[in-house]
Tab-separated table of C-alpha atoms in Angstrom:
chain	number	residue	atom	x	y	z
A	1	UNK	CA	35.287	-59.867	37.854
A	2	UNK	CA	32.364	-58.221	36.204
A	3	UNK	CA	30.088	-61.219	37.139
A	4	UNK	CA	29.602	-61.999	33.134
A	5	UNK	CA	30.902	-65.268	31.942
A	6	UNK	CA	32.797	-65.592	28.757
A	7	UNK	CA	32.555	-68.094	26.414
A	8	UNK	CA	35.717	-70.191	26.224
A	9	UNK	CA	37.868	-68.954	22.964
A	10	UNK	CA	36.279	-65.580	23.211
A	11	UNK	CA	38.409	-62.315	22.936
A	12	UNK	CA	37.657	-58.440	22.931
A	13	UNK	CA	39.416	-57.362	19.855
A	14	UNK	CA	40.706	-53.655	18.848
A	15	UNK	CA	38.093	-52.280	16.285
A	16	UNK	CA	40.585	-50.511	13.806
A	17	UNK	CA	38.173	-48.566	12.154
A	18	UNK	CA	38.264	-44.548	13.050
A	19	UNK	CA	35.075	-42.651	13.515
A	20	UNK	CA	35.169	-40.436	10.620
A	21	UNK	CA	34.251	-36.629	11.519
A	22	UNK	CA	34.810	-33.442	9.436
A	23	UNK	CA	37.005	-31.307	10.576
A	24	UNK	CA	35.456	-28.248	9.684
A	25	UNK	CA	31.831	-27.859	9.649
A	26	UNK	CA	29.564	-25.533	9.667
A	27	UNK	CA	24.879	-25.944	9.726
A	28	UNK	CA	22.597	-23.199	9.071
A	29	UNK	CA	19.103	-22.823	10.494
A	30	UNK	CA	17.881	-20.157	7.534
A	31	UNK	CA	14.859	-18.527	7.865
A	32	UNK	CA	13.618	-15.422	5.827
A	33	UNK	CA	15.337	-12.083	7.486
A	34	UNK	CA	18.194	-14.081	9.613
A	35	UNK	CA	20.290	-17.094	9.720
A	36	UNK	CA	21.546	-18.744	12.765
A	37	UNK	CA	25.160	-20.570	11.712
A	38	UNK	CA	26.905	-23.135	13.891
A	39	UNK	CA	30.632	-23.641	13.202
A	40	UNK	CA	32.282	-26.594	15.112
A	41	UNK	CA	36.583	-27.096	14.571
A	42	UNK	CA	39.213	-28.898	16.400
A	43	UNK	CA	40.340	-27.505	19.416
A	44	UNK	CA	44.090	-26.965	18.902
A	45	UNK	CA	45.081	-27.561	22.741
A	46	UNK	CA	43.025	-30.301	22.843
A	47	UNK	CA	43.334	-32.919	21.018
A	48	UNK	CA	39.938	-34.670	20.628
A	49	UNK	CA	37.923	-31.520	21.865
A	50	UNK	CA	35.782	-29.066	19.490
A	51	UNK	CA	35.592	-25.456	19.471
A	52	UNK	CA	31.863	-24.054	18.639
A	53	UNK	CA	30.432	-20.762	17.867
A	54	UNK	CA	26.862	-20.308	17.330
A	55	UNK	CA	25.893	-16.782	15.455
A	56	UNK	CA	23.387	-14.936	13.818
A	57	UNK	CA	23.219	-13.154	10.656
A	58	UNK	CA	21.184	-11.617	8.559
A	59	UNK	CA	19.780	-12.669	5.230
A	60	UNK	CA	20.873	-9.848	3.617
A	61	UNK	CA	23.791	-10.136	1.217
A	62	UNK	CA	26.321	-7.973	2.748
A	63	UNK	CA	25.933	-9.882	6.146
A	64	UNK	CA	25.839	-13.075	3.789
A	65	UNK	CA	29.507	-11.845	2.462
A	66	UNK	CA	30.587	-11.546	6.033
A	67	UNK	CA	29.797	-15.155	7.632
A	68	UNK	CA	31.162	-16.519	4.557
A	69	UNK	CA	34.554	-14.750	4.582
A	70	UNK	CA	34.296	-15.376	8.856
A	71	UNK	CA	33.922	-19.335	7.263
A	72	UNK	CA	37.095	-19.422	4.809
A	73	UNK	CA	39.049	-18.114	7.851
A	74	UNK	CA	38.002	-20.602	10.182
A	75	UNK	CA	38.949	-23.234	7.018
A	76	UNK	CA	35.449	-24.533	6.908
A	77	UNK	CA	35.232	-27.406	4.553
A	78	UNK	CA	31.292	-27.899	4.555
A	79	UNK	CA	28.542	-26.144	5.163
A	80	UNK	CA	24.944	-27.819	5.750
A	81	UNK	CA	21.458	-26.473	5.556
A	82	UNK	CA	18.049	-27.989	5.396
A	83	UNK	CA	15.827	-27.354	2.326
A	84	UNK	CA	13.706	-24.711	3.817
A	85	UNK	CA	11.235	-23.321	1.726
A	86	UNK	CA	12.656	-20.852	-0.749
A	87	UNK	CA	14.722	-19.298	1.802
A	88	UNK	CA	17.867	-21.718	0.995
A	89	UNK	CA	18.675	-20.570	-2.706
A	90	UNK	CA	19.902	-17.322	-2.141
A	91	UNK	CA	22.017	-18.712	0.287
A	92	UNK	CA	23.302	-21.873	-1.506
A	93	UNK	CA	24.034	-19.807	-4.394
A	94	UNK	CA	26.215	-16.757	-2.819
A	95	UNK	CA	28.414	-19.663	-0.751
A	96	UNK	CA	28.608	-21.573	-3.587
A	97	UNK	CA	29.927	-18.373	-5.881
A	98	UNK	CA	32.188	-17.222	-2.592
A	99	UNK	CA	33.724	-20.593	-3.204
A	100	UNK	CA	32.240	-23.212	-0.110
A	101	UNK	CA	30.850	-25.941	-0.504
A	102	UNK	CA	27.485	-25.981	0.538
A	103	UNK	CA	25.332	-28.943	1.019
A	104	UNK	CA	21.241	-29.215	1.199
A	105	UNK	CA	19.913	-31.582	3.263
A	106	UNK	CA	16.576	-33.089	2.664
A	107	UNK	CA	14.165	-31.690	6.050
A	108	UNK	CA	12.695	-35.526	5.958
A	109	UNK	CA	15.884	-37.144	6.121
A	110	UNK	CA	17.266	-35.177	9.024
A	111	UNK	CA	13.399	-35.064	10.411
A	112	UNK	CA	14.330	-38.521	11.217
A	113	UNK	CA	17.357	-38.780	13.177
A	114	UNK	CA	16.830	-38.649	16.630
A	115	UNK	CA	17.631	-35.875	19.440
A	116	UNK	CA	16.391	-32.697	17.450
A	117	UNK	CA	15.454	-30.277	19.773
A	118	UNK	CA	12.864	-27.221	19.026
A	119	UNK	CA	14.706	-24.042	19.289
A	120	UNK	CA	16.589	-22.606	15.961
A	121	UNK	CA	19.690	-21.928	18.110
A	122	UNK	CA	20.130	-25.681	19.558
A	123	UNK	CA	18.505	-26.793	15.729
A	124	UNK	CA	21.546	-25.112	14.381
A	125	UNK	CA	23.905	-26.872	17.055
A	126	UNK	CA	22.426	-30.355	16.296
A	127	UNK	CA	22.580	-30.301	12.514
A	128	UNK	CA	26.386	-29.446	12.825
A	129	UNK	CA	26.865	-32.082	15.141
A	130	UNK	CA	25.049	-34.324	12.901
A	131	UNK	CA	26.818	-33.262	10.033
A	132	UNK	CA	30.258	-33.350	11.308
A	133	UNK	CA	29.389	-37.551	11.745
A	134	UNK	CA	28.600	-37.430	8.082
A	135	UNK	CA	25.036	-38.862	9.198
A	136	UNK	CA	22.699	-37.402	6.365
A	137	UNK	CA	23.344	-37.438	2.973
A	138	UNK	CA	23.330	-34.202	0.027
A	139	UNK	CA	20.210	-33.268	-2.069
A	140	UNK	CA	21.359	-32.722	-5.777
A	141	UNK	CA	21.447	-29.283	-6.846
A	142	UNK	CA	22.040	-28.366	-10.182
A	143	UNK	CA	24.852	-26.166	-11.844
A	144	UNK	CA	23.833	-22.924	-12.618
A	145	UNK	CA	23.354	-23.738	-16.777
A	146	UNK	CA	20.921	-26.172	-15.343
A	147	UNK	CA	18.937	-24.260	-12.833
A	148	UNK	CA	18.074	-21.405	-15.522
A	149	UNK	CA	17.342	-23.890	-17.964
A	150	UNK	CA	14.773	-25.115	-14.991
A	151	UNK	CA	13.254	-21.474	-14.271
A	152	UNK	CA	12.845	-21.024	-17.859
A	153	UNK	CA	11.047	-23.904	-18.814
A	154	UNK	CA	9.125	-24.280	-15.129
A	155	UNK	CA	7.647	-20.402	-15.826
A	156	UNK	CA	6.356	-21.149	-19.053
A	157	UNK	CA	4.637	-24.076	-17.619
A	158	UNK	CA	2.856	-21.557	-15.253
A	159	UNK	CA	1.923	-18.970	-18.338
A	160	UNK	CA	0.551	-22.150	-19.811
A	161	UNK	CA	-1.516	-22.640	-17.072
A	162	UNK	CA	-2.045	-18.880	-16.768
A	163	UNK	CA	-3.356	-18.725	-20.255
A	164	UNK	CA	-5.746	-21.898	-19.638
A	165	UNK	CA	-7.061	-20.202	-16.867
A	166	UNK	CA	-8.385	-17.142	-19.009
A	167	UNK	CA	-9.588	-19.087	-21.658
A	168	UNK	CA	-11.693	-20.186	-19.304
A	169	UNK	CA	-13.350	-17.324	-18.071
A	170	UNK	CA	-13.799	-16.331	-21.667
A	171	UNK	CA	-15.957	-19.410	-21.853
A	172	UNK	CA	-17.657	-18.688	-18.926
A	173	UNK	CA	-18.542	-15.068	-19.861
A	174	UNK	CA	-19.702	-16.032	-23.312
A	175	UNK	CA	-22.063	-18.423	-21.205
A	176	UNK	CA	-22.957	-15.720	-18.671
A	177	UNK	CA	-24.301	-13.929	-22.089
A	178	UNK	CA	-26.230	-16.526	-23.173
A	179	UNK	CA	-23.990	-17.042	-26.240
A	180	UNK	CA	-22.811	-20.700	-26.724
A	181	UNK	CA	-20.242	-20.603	-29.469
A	182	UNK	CA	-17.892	-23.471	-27.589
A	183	UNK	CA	-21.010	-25.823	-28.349
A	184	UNK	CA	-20.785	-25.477	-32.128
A	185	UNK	CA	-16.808	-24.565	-32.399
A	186	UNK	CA	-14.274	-26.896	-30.886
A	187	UNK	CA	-11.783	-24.262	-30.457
A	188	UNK	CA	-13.344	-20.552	-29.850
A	189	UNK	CA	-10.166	-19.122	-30.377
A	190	UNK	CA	-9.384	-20.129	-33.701
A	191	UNK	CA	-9.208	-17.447	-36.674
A	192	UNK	CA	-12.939	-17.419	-36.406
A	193	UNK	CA	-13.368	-17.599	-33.067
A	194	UNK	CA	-11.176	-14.509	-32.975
A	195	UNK	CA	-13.089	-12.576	-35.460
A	196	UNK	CA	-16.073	-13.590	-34.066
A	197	UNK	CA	-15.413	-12.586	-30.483
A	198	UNK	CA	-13.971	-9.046	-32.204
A	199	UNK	CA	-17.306	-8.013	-33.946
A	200	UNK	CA	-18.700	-8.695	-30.422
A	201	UNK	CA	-16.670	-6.443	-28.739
A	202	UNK	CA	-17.043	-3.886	-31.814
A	203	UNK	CA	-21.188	-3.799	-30.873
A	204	UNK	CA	-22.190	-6.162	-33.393
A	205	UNK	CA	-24.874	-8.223	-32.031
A	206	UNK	CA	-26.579	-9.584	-35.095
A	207	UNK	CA	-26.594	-13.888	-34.846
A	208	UNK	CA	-26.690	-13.548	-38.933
A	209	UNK	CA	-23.654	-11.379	-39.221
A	210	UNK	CA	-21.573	-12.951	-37.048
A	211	UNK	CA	-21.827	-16.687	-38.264
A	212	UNK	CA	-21.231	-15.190	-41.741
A	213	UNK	CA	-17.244	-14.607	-40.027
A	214	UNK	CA	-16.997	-18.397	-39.788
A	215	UNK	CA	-14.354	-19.647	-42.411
A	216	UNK	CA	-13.356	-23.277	-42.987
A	217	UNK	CA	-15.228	-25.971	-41.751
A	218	UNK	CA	-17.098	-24.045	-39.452
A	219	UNK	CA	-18.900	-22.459	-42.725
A	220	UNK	CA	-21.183	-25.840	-42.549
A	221	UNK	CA	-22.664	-24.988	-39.253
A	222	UNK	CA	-24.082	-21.364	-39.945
A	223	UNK	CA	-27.531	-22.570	-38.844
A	224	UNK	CA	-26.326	-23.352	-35.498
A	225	UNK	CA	-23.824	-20.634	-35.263
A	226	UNK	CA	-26.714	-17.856	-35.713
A	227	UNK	CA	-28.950	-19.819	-32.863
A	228	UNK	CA	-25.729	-19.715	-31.021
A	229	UNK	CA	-25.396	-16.049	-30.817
A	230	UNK	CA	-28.723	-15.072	-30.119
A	231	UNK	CA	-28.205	-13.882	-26.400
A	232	UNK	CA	-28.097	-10.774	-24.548
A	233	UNK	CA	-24.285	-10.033	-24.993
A	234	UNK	CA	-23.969	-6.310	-23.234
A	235	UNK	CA	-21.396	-3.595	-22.795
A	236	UNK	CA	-20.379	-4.960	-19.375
A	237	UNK	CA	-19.764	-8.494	-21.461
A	238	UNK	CA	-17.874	-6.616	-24.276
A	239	UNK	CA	-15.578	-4.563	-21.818
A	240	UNK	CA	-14.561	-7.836	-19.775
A	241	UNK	CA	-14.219	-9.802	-23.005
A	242	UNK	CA	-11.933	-7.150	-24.515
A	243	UNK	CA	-9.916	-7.255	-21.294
A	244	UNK	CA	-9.518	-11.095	-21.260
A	245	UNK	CA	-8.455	-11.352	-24.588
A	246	UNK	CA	-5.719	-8.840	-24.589
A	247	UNK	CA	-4.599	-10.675	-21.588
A	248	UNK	CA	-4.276	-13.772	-23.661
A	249	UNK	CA	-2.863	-11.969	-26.464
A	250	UNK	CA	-0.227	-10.663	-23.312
A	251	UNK	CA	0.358	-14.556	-22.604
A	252	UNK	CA	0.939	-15.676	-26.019
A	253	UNK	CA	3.393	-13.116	-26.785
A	254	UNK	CA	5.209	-14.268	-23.585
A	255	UNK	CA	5.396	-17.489	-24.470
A	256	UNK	CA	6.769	-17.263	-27.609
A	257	UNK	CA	9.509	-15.102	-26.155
A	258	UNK	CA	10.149	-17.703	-23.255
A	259	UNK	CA	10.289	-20.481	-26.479
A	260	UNK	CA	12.797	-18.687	-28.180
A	261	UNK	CA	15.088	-18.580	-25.121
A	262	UNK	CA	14.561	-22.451	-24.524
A	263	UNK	CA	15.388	-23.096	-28.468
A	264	UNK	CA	18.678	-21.228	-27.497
A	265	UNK	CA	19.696	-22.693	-24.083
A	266	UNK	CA	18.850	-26.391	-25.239
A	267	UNK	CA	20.641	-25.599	-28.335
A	268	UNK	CA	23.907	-27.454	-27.569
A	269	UNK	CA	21.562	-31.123	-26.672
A	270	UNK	CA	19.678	-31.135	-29.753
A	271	UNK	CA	20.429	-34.530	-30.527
A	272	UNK	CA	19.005	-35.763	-27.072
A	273	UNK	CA	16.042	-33.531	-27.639
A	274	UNK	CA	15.333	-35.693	-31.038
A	275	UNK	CA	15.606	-38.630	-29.332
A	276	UNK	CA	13.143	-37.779	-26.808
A	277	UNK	CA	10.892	-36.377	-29.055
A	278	UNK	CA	10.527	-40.317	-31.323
A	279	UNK	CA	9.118	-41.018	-27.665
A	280	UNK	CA	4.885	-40.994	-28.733
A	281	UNK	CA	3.383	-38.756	-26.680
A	282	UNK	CA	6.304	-36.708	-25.603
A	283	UNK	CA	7.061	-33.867	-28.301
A	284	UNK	CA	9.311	-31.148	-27.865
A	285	UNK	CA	7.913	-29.202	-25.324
A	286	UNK	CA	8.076	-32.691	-23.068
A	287	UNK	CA	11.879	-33.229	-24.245
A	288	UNK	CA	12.631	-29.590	-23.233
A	289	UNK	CA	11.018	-30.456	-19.830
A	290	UNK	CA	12.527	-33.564	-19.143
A	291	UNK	CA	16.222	-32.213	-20.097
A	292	UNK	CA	15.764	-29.556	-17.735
A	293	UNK	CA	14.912	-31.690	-14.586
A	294	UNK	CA	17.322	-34.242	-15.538
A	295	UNK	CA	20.010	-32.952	-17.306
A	296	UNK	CA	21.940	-32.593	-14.198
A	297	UNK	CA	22.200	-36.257	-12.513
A	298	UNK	CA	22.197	-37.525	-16.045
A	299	UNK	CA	26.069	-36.923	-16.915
A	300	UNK	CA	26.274	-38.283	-20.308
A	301	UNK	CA	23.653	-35.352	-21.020
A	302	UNK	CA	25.307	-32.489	-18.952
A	303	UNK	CA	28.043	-31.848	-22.053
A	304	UNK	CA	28.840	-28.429	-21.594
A	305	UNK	CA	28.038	-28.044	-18.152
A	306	UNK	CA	31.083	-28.086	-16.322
A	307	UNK	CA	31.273	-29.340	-11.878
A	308	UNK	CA	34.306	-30.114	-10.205
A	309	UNK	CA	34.271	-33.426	-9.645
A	310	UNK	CA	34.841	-33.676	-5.657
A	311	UNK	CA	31.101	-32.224	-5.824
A	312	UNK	CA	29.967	-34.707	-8.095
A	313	UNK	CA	30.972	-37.124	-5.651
A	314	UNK	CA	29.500	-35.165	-2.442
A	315	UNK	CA	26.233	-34.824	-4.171
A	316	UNK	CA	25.753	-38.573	-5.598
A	317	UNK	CA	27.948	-41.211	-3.866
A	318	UNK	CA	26.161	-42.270	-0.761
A	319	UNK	CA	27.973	-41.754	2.607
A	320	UNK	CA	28.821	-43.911	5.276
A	321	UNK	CA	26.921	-44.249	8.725
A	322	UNK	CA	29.301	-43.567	11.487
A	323	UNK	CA	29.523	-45.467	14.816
A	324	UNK	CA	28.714	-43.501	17.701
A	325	UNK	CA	26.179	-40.449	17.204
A	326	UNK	CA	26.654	-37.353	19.083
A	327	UNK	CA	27.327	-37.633	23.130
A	328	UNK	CA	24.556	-36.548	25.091
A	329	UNK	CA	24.205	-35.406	28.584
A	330	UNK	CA	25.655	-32.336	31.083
A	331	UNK	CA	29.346	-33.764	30.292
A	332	UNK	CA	28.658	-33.910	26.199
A	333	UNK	CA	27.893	-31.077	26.701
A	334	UNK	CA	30.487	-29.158	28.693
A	335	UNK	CA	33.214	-30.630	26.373
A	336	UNK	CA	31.972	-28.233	23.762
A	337	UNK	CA	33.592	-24.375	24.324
A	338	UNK	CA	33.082	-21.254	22.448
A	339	UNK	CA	35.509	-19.823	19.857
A	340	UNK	CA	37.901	-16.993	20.840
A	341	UNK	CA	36.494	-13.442	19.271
């Protein structure tokens, strides 16, 4: 009839397996002063049809409160977004704490799929539709215990590097004066380096004076430390000198603030801690680190740290590709209507 012929023995047979499609869904296209949200349900006339609405809020967190109450009415099960920028958190976390359950979607991962289109509106309209087929797959986000354990440790990695970076224009300025302590000290900011730089800053300018300050080892290198600071070290040098070196100080006293804080939150996985630190070349600032990127997909670490376990699942089990992806064309899309006010 169809002008095909069919091998002998050969029979269409009834595929029993059901698309799978969440029921309620909702996709946000978050950007830094507004949102624009997509919700797609069941049509209740209709059986097999979708109602959508397509809205926009604000990122502010009294509109925030708003969609998500308008979601828990509309029994929204899931709510997607892509992993845009920074933009994301504040949004993750408030639907999170109002009691969704929010998903973040890699931005490669959905890059991929076919049929995006450009504008944020249709963008929003697409990633529900995509989401609803359960075609892309959760990025882990860690519990909250986790996340401030990350902040903590990830900012003192920064005042590290802060406090590097002014060391180094100490260095440079001592050069700039002609004065080359870091060639006859290893460390310049050692007790004597300290005192050193001090008397400098104090208006003492005499090379004999100041390698008497040396204590230690240094002691043996007096020679060198007096042709080391003969320069031209001025009162421009001394004011920027002072300045860098309280701004150290500043750092230092940060840090050992932000290490007390760590000592208490990693408290309660010391005995991990120990065993990263018989690791050579790790240490405890590395085991701190490591916890706090990994403490959350690593479950046999997370004690304490408490998830309901339908997330768990959401965020780590892999889900299945679906058959069919969205319809497209005029009809696809006339099939979709808007919700009633």
């Amino acid at each position: 009839m169809f002008g095909c012929d069919a091998g002998e023995g050969v029979v269409l047979e009834e595929d029993p397996q059901v698309e799978e499609i969440v029921a309620r869904v909702a996709a946000l296209d978050i950007g830094k002063a507004e949102l624009v949200c997509c919700v797609r349900v069941p049509h209740e006339g209709k059986p097999g049809r979708r109602l959508q609405e397509v809205a926009t809020y604000s990122t502010m967190t009294r509109s925030l409160l708003a969609m998500s109450d308008h979601l828990r009415c509309l029994g929204v099960s899931r709510v997607e977004m892509e992993a845009t920028s920074d933009y994301w958190k504040p949004v993750f976390y408030l639907l999170e704490a109002q009691g969704l359950d929010p998903w973040l979607v890699n931005a490669k991962d959905v890059k991929h799929l076919p049929g995006r289109p450009k504008t944020d509106k249709l963008d929003a309209v697409w990633l529900c539709k995509v989401a609803e087929r359960q075609m892309i797959r959760p990025s882990f986000v860690p519990p909250p215990a986790v996340r401030q354990l990350r902040d903590v440790t990830r900012y003192r990695i920064d005042l590290v590097g802060a406090r590097t970076a002014e060391k180094q224009r100490v260095e440079k300025l001592l050069e700039d004066a002609q004065i080359k302590l870091s060639v006859v000290a290893s460390d310049i900011f050692g007790i004597s380096g300290r005192q050193m730089m001090a008397a400098l800053i104090g208006g003492q300018t005499n090379p004999k004076a100041l390698a008497q300050l040396a204590r230690g080892r240094l002691r043996a290198k007096l020679e060198a430390l007096e042709e080391a600071f003969t320069g031209h070290f001025t009162d421009h040098h001394a004011f920027l000198l002072a300045t860098m070196l309280a701004r150290i100080d500043a750092l230092d006293a940060d840090l050992a603030a932000l290490e007390a804080k760590i000592q208490e939150m990693i408290a309660p996985f010391a005995a991990a801690v120990d065993k990263l630190d018989e690791i050579p070349g790790v240490g405890a600032t590395g085991a701190h680190i490591i916890l706090a990127e990994l403490l959350g997909p690593l479950r046999p670490w997370g004690q304490g740290i408490s998830r309901p376990q339908e997330r768990q699942r959401h965020h780590r089990a892999r889900q299945p590709l679906p058959g069919p992806g969205p319809r497209g064309g005029r009809r696809g899309r006339q099939q979709d209507q808007h919700l009633p006010r």
